[in-house]
Structures are given as structure tokens and as C-alpha cells.
Coordinates of C-alpha atoms and ligand atoms in Angstrom, one line a residue:
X145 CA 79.6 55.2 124.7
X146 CA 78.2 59.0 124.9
X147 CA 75.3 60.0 125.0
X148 CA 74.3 62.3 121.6
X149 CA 71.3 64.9 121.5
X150 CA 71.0 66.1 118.0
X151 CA 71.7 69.6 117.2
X152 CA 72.0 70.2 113.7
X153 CA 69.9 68.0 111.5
X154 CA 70.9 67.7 107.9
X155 CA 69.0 70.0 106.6
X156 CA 69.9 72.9 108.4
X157 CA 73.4 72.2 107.1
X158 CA 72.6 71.7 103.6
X159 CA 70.9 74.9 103.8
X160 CA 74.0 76.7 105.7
X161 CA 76.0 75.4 102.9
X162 CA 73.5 77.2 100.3
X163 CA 73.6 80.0 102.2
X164 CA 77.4 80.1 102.0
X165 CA 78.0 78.4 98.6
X166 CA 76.2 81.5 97.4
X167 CA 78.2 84.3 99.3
X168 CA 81.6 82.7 98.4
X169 CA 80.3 82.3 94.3
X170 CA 79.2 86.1 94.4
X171 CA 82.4 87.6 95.9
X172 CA 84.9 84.8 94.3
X173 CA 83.4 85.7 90.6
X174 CA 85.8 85.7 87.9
X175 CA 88.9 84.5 90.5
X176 CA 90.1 81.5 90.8
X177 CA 90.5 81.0 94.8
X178 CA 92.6 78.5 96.6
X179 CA 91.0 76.8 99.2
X180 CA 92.9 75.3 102.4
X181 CA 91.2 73.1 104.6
X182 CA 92.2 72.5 107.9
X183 CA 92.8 68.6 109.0
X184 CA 91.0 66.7 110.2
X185 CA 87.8 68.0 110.9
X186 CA 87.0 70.2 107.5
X187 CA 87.3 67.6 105.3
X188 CA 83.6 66.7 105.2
X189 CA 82.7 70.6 105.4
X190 CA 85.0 71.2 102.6
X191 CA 84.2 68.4 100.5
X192 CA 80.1 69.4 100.4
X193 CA 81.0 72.9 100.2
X194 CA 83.6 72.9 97.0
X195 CA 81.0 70.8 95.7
X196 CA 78.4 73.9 95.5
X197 CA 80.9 76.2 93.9
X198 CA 80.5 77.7 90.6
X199 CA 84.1 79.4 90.3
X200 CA 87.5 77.4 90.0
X201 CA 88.8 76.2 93.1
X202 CA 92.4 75.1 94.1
X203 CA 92.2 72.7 96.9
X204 CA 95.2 72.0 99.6
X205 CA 95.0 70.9 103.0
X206 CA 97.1 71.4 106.1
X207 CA 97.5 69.8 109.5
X208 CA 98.0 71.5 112.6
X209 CA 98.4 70.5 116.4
X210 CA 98.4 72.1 119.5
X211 CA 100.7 71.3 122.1
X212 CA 98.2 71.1 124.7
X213 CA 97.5 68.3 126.8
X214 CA 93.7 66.6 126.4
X215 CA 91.1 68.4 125.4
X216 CA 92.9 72.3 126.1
X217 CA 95.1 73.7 123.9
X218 CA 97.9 75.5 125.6
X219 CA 98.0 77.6 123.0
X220 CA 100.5 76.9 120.7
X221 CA 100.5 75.6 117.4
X222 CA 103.2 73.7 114.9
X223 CA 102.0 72.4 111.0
X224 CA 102.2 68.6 111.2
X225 CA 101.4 68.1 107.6
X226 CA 102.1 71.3 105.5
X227 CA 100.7 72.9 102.8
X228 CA 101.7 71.7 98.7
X229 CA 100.3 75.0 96.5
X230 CA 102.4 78.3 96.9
X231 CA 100.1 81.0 98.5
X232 CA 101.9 83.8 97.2
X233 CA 99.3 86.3 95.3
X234 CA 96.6 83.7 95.2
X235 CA 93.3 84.5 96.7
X236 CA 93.3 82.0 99.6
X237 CA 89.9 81.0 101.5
X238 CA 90.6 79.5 104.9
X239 CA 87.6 76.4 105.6
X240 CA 87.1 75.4 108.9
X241 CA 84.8 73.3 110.3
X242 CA 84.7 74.8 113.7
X243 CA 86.3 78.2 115.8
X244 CA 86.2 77.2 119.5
X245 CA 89.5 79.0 121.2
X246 CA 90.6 80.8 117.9
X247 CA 94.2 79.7 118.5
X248 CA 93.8 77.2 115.1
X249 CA 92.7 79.5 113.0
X250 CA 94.7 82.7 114.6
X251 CA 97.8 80.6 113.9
X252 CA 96.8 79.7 110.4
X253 CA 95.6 83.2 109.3
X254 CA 99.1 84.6 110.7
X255 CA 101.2 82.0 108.6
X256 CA 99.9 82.8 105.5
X257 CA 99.7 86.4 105.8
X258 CA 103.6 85.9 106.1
X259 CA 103.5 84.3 103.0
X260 CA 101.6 87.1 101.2
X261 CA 98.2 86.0 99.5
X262 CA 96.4 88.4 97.4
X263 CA 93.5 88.1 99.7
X264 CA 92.6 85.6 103.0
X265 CA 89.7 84.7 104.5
X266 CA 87.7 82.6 106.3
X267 CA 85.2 81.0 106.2
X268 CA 84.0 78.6 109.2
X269 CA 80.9 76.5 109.4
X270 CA 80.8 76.4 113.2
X271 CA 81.4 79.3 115.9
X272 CA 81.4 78.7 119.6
X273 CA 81.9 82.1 120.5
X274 CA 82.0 81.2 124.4
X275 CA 85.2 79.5 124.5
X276 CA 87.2 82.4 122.5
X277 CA 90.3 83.3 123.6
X278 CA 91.5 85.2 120.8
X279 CA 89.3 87.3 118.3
X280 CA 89.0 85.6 115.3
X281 CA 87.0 87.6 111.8
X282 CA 85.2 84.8 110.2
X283 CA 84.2 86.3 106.7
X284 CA 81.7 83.3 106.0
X285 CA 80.0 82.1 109.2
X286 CA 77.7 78.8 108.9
X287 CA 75.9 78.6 112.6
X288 CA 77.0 79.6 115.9
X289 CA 76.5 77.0 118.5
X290 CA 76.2 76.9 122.1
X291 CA 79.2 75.4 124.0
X292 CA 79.1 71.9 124.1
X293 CA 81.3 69.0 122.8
X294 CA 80.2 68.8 119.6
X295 CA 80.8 64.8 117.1
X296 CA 80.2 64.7 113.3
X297 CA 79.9 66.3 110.3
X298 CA 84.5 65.9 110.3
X299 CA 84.5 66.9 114.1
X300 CA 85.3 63.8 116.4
X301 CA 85.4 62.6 120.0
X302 CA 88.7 60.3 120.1
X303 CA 88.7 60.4 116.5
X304 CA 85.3 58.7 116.5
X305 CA 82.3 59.9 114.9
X306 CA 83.3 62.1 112.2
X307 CA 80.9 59.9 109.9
X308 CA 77.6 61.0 111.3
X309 CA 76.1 63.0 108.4
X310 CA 74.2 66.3 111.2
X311 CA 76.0 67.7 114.1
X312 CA 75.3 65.8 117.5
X313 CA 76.5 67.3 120.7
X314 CA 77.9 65.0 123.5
X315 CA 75.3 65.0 126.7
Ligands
LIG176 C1 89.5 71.1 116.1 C2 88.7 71.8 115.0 C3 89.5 73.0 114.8 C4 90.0 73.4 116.1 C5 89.3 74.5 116.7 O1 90.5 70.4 115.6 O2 88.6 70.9 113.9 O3 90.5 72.8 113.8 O4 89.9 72.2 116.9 O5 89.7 74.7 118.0 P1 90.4 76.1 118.5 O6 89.6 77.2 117.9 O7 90.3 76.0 120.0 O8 91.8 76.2 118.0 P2 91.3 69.3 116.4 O9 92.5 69.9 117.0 O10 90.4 68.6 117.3 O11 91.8 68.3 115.3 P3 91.0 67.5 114.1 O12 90.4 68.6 113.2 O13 91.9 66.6 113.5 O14 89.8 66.8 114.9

């Protein structure tokens, strides 16, 4: 069993997810955005989020994995579970729970550009900007954190912990 230090209590994230809730309502106005999720980790993020939004949201999800071996990516990225809603001239918003490398997210934005959105962006509650290897624009940015393994609130360690309500890191 780890050790876990708290490091975001819950209401530091309720309040990031005001915060946001209320950037993404004033620029979304009057569209009707389609939100993707990245699996696994955003589904908690995206769930409290969408549930803060004033304009009508489209929701799909897809699933990505690196080929890299343990916990480092090598860098490439394949969908394991794709998306279901046609991109094509829709406003997309990208949710992420966290941007560690970049190479998620760098992958994602590039595969929907392809596929020609009216508008994409992102929006990300986590940011670990010490581990980037590839620069990343995150249009909505919750908290940046130090660099540490981080557990709950979606993100796991071994696919544990996601349930915890406030992010922990892993001492
Ligand atoms: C984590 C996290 C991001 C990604 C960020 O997902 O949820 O999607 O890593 O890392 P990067 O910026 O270095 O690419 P993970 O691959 O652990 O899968 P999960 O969401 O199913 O836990």
C-alpha cells in the first residue's frame, strides 16, 4: 500500500471547476459544443464539470494507449476505443484530467484537427508542466501541480484509486 499526502482537498477542486465551468459557459454561449473525454482518467473530471454547464453539450469519449513500457510512454499513441459523434464542423472541447508528457493530448489534438472541427480546444484540470516533452496550449487550465505521482479524482496507480473524491499524491 502507498503512502498518500493530500494535495488537493475537495474544495479547491470544486472551486477550479467554478472557475472553469464559468470560462467554458461564457465563451461556449449560444453553441452547442461537443465534448470528448479522454479514458480513463477524465471521467470523474468530466462528469462534475458537464454538470456545471449552462450551454448544450454533446458528450463522447475516446481511449488511447501508449505503447510505452510501465510508467513511460515511448511516445506513441494508437485509439483503443474510438470516438462515436462526427467531429466535422462541430465545436469540439478536449477534457482532460491531467497533461504530464503532452504526447496524449498532442496525439489527440492532431487527430481531430484531421478531421476538421469548427473549433478545438482544451481544456485540462491538471498540468505538470515539469515532465513536458511536447508543448501542449491548454485553453482552460484547472491547477498546475508539482511532479509527483498523483491517485484520484479519475487518475489511478494500477488502476486503483480513481474513487478518492481530492487529489492525493503518492509519497
Ligand atoms: C494518463 C492521464 C492522461 C495521460 C497524460 O492516462 O489520464 O490521459 O496519462 O500523460 P501524458 O501527458 O504523458 O501523455 P493513462 O495513460 O494513465 O490512462 P488512464 O487515463 O486510463 O489512467
Amino acid at each position: 500500500m502507498p503512502e498518500l499526502k493530500l494535495l488537493i482537498p475537495r474544495e479547491q477542486l470544486e472551486a477550479t471547476l467554478e472557475r472553469l465551468s464559468g470560462e467554458i459557459n461564457r465563451d461556449y454561449r449560444g453553441k452547442n459544443p461537443l465534448l470528448i473525454g479522454i479514458l480513463k482518467g477524465s471521467f470523474i473530471f468530466l462528469a462534475d464539470l458537464i454538470r456545471r454547464l449552462e450551454v448544450p453539450v454533446e458528450i463522447d469519449f475516446v481511449q488511447l494507449a501508449s505503447y510505452g513500457m510501465g510508467t513511460e510512454t515511448s511516445g506513441r499513441v494508437r485509439v483503443k476505443r474510438g470516438l462515436s459523434i462526427p467531429v466535422r464542423g462541430r465545436d469540439v472541447l478536449v477534457v482532460e484530467d491531467i497533461v504530464d508528457t503532452g504526447i496524449t493530448v498532442d496525439f489527440l489534438l492532431r487527430y481531430l484537427k484531421k478531421r476538421r472541427p469548427a473549433s478545438l480546444k482544451l481544456c485540462a484540470l491538471l498540468d505538470k508542466p515539469e515532465r513536458r516533452r511536447v508543448p501542449v496550449q491548454i485553453d482552460y487550465l484547472g491547477l498546475t501541480v508539482p511532479n509527483k505521482f498523483l491517485v484520484g479524482y479519475g487518475l489511478d496507480w494500477g488502476e486503483k484509486y480513481r474513487q478518492l473524491p481530492e487529489v492525493w499524491a503518492v509519497e
